[in-house]
Amino acid sequence: MKQIENVSRRGFLKKLGISSTALVIGVQLPSMLTIPKALAGVVGSDKFAPNVYVQIGIDNIVSIVVHRSEMGQGIRTSIPMIVADELGADWQQIAVVQGLGDKKYGSQNTDGSRSVRRFYQPLREAGASARMMLQQAAADQWQVDVSETTALNNNIVHEKSGRSLSFGSLVNAASKLKVPERSSLILKAKKDFNFIGKSDVALVDGEKFVTGATTYGFDVELPGMQYAVIARPPVLGAKVKSFNSEAAKAIAGVIAVVQLPDLEEPAVFKPLGGVAVIAKNTWAAMKGREALAIQWHESEHQSYNSDSYKKALAASCDNPEKVLRSKGSVTKALAEAKQVITASYYVPELIHVPMEPPAAAAHYHDGIFDIWACTQTPQSAQGTVAQITGVAAENVNINVTLLGGGFGRKSKPDFIVEAAILSKQLNVPIKVMWSREDEIQNGYYHAVSYQKLVAGIDDNNQVTAWQHHVAEPPIGSTFSKGADLIGSEADLGLIDMPYDIANVSCAVGKAPAHTRIGWMRSVTNINHVFAVSSFVDELAQAKGLDSKDNLIAMLGTDRKIDFSNENANYGNYGETLSKFPVDTARMKAVIEKVSAMAKWGRTLPKGRGLGIAMHRSFVSYVACIVEVSTNSDGKIKVEDVWLAVDCGLAVNPERIRSQMEGAAIFGLSLTFFSELTAKNGVIEQSNFDGYQVARIADAPTTHVEIIDSDAPPGGIGEPGVPPIAPAICNAIFNATGKRYRELPLKQYGIV
Amino acid sequence: MITLSINGKDHEFNDDGDMPLLWALRDILKYTGTKYGCGKGLCGACTVHVDGQPIRSCVMPVSAIAKQKITTIEGLSENGDHVVQQAWQTLNVPQCGYCQSGQIMSAVALLERNAKPNDQEIEQAMSGNICRCGTYQRIKEAIHHAADLATEVKGS
């Protein structure tokens, strides 16, 4: 069923100068309908399956289950690298199998930059236990001590006697052995890695990407499937008043019109409500939707207007509700300061715009749901579909397709529930597709934020006071109607401010939500780090110090910070401080590294400037330097971006670099162009004309270096994003003397 | 009835002539390599060739095409070995991969009219194709690399 194609045999790769050690495979996935259900749960006698991640067949093919969603971060390559390395597998005899949504894999919620961080160890153990059982099986057969055997390229080898047995030939014997205790597992030493840490492993899906042979959520086709689009409320919570079903049905190709249940807040992952048009094809469904002429009832959220909301956020910063970190007395230190610096920062509401909007296909039959979706979180999808449709979770099969980008949007399964409801009601396979307008106007939004910072500088030119007030609508409002204070968002760049200052106060103000607030790549780190890293640069200016020297000085002596000593309850991305300390020495190291890369301090031509920023997020450390130029029209261009990253042990350096390159563009987009505004509760932008993102001519050259480290692996999908915006604005200041504190910069006519 | 010539094969199309080519390709004829991204000709994910010219299939009605030769990503090469496809793999250009069919179709069209484009010409030709993952730097490198490969092939 799965054909392994050794792409490297092709002449063209040789011609391109790829070394013979480059391992390139393309796994021919079966068609959607034949994807095996719960692969690792069904074990035939011809398979050796010591755990949920690995299966080895008598055909010597090693199947590796990727239980996390692929959305561009390269996890369908990185997970097999980890497992295959410990197993001693031959990369060219691997089949990569996408795991169904199933608790047995542990968390499959692919967000929070957690896939490698949380599963590096379990996946190594999965590979090692399979390898040790195969070793034991071979040792038994040869009557030798198991310590004399090794695993290499899908074989167990006894070097002394020159004997070797393929994994496939050991399947039956290994299947009869006991799975070793976790404590007895012998893991490889770093020096013996074949794949982990290597940059020459080609993408598992590389060939399929360039031939159009991949399957995303939008691409799923089922026999007899019908196509649906949905008219959703333009204002959150607005209920349907009336619509013209007959006009929609009069459109050729339209099959049915179905009103969905109105949304009762909190929104959670429930469908937004509205009216679905189901048709023979997408075009007919879209035309039918236009014909609906829906009228909506009023909603409490139509009071939402971005202009007045911004003013309310600013006022809320002046009257904070809750102090989340405090040390010493900021009031006293400010009173005694020689200089008091204040600044306010604003980042607008943002949205993910993955190139593939949400899409899901559901087939309800015989009391069972078979669902295919571009989801970051198949278990939440399973649970939410079960809860809303009343079908038991074990009868909800969630197949994960490739994701055409995710960025956090696809970890909310509302769109999957829509498909499930429609298929169950109409008894046919239904694919629900979101248009770009739907995605932008009915999203889970990145919160708009206003921030006010105050600092005091004493007679010795030391920063002695730091006060940071934030108002932004909380993610909690999506799960608890009326919630108006941020919670764990404060851990993302607000209360973990690492600079060594004697008096600190971080506080939050109220901000009621009027749209569904969600999380987007690096979440509130975007807002908080824009403010903190811009403000620190303003303090350098006030102190008359070089920006980089000031960063190093403000970090103080090398130390591991425990924010609980400053009355802060810091979550550390769900990790312990003992395993993942907040280490200022590592912060300084990435700053020094990036400064060397960018040759910080060099003389620049007029109109050019360098800017620097550093932040630790998702337990990884990233420092960034940006070089900007200005042309005769006063327009700014980002010429180069340098990023030094310390993410602990680097599993897949090639994809770490690509994530950093992508983070630079993501950060550039929101710095220069992206902004959502609401008028009477309706998002005013609807497509890439109004909601702009970076295009190829905007793209800088991004240079990435990865710090060599044996620390446990940290996150990589998100940590590159937060330092980009402040580094750009700091560079613009150094180039032009102008300080920009509100995003996006397009409002100033400089981009 | 309209006859559509796609990747060298004729297909009968009996549906609404106003239907954008994108949906005809995807829903009716099942060429799903061509992607939806915006429906307004703003992002380039749906780029295909009509008589060798890159067009945005999401805003091109089927009735406007008849008889011209349509090429989609699936028809670019027999074995995925067009120089642009090779270069894209060599440099590991794709992240999520979704926009890359459109990027590749735009790049192929560029190289067909300009065998050795400079950076500025690449930026101009590719300005209609958005990549949210941010693979632009590698796209640029891959186009230069493909141009070199094409010269090598001709020379050898």
Short mmCIF file of C-alpha atoms in Angstrom, two decimals, chain A residues 10 12 15-16 71-72 202-203 206-207 209-212 214 216 218-219 221 227 280-283 286-287 351-357 403-405 407 434-437 654-655 657-659 661-662 665-666 669 687-689 693-697 699-702, chain B residues 15-16 18-20 23 26-28 30 32-33 35-40 42-43 45 73-74 79-81 85-86 88-92 94-101 104 122-123 126-134 136-140 145 149 152-153 156:
data_model
loop_
_atom_site.label_atom_id
_atom_site.label_comp_id
_atom_site.label_asym_id
_atom_site.label_seq_id
_atom_site.Cartn_x
_atom_site.Cartn_y
_atom_site.Cartn_z
CA ARG A 10 17.59 9.93 -9.57
CA PHE A 12 19.30 14.84 -11.16
CA LYS A 15 23.92 16.37 -10.74
CA LEU A 16 22.92 18.95 -8.16
CA MET A 71 1.81 22.76 9.15
CA GLY A 72 5.18 23.78 7.75
CA ALA A 202 15.42 16.03 2.95
CA LEU A 203 11.77 16.74 3.67
CA GLY A 206 9.40 17.28 -0.48
CA GLU A 207 8.58 15.67 -3.81
CA PHE A 209 4.89 19.37 -2.38
CA VAL A 210 6.39 20.28 -5.77
CA THR A 211 4.19 17.99 -7.84
CA GLY A 212 0.85 18.98 -6.34
CA THR A 214 -0.20 16.49 -1.33
CA TYR A 216 -4.64 19.30 2.57
CA PHE A 218 -9.31 21.61 1.26
CA ASP A 219 -8.32 18.72 -1.03
CA GLU A 221 -12.62 14.19 -1.83
CA TYR A 227 -19.64 21.01 -0.85
CA LYS A 280 -22.67 19.98 -6.06
CA ASN A 281 -19.53 22.10 -6.12
CA THR A 282 -17.91 25.01 -4.28
CA TRP A 283 -18.85 27.63 -6.86
CA MET A 286 -20.79 30.28 -2.91
CA LYS A 287 -23.36 31.64 -5.36
CA ILE A 351 -5.46 37.33 12.32
CA HIS A 352 -3.61 34.22 11.17
CA VAL A 353 -4.34 34.09 7.41
CA PRO A 354 -2.85 30.65 6.78
CA MET A 355 -2.78 30.26 2.99
CA GLU A 356 -5.27 27.41 3.37
CA PRO A 357 -8.34 28.64 5.24
CA LEU A 403 -2.19 21.83 7.00
CA GLY A 404 -1.72 24.72 4.60
CA GLY A 405 -0.39 26.78 7.50
CA PHE A 407 -0.35 29.56 13.19
CA TRP A 434 -14.03 28.65 4.67
CA SER A 435 -13.44 31.40 2.14
CA ARG A 436 -10.70 33.96 2.80
CA GLU A 437 -13.40 36.44 3.80
CA GLU A 654 17.57 22.67 8.60
CA ARG A 655 13.93 23.17 9.71
CA ARG A 657 16.60 27.69 10.06
CA SER A 658 13.47 27.67 7.92
CA GLN A 659 11.29 28.42 10.96
CA GLU A 661 13.38 32.63 8.18
CA GLY A 662 9.60 32.32 8.31
CA ILE A 665 8.59 37.36 7.51
CA PHE A 666 5.75 36.81 9.98
CA SER A 669 4.19 41.42 8.10
CA ASN A 687 -9.09 39.70 2.03
CA PHE A 688 -5.39 40.25 1.24
CA ASP A 689 -6.10 43.70 -0.19
CA VAL A 693 1.06 40.59 4.59
CA ALA A 694 4.63 40.69 3.32
CA ARG A 695 5.30 39.82 -0.32
CA ILE A 696 8.56 38.71 -1.93
CA ALA A 697 9.86 42.24 -2.58
CA ALA A 699 11.59 40.02 2.16
CA PRO A 700 15.01 40.60 3.71
CA THR A 701 17.91 38.18 3.62
CA THR A 702 17.72 36.27 6.88
CA ASP B 15 -21.41 23.01 -15.80
CA ASP B 16 -21.85 26.76 -15.31
CA ASP B 18 -19.18 31.38 -15.18
CA MET B 19 -17.49 28.94 -12.82
CA PRO B 20 -13.91 30.02 -12.19
CA TRP B 23 -13.30 25.20 -9.05
CA ARG B 26 -10.61 21.09 -8.29
CA ASP B 27 -14.21 20.04 -7.80
CA ILE B 28 -15.24 18.77 -11.24
CA LYS B 30 -10.21 16.62 -9.49
CA THR B 32 -6.46 19.41 -6.57
CA GLY B 33 -2.83 20.54 -6.91
CA LYS B 35 -5.08 25.77 -4.57
CA TYR B 36 -7.69 28.24 -3.33
CA GLY B 37 -6.26 31.09 -1.28
CA CYS B 38 -8.34 34.24 -1.77
CA GLY B 39 -10.81 33.92 -4.67
CA LYS B 40 -9.93 37.45 -5.80
CA LEU B 42 -4.74 38.54 -4.75
CA CYS B 43 -2.54 35.69 -3.53
CA ALA B 45 -2.11 30.15 -4.91
CA ILE B 73 1.24 21.72 -11.40
CA GLU B 74 0.36 18.08 -12.10
CA ASN B 79 8.26 12.73 -12.98
CA GLY B 80 8.44 15.90 -10.95
CA ASP B 81 11.80 16.65 -12.54
CA GLN B 85 10.72 21.36 -9.16
CA GLN B 86 14.27 20.04 -8.74
CA TRP B 88 12.62 23.65 -5.04
CA GLN B 89 13.49 20.24 -3.56
CA THR B 90 17.21 20.86 -3.42
CA LEU B 91 16.73 24.02 -1.38
CA ASN B 92 13.87 22.60 0.71
CA PRO B 94 8.35 24.56 1.06
CA GLN B 95 7.26 24.87 4.65
CA CYS B 96 3.54 24.07 4.70
CA GLY B 97 3.71 23.74 0.91
CA TYR B 98 0.19 25.01 0.19
CA CYS B 99 1.14 28.07 -1.89
CA GLN B 100 4.01 26.32 -3.63
CA SER B 101 2.07 25.01 -6.65
CA ILE B 104 6.25 27.13 -8.98
CA ILE B 122 12.15 37.81 -9.75
CA GLU B 123 10.50 40.13 -7.23
CA MET B 126 6.58 36.74 -8.11
CA SER B 127 4.91 39.72 -6.43
CA GLY B 128 1.44 38.25 -6.91
CA ASN B 129 2.22 35.08 -4.96
CA ILE B 130 1.89 35.25 -1.18
CA CYS B 131 3.64 32.75 1.09
CA ARG B 132 2.47 33.18 4.68
CA CYS B 133 5.15 30.76 5.95
CA GLY B 134 7.70 33.22 4.57
CA TYR B 136 10.51 34.07 -0.12
CA GLN B 137 14.26 33.99 0.41
CA ARG B 138 14.46 30.36 -0.66
CA ILE B 139 12.05 30.94 -3.57
CA LYS B 140 14.44 33.57 -4.87
CA HIS B 145 19.32 27.77 -9.05
CA LEU B 149 20.25 24.07 -13.88
CA GLU B 152 23.58 23.20 -17.51
CA VAL B 153 20.98 20.92 -19.10
CA SER B 156 25.38 19.16 -21.48
#
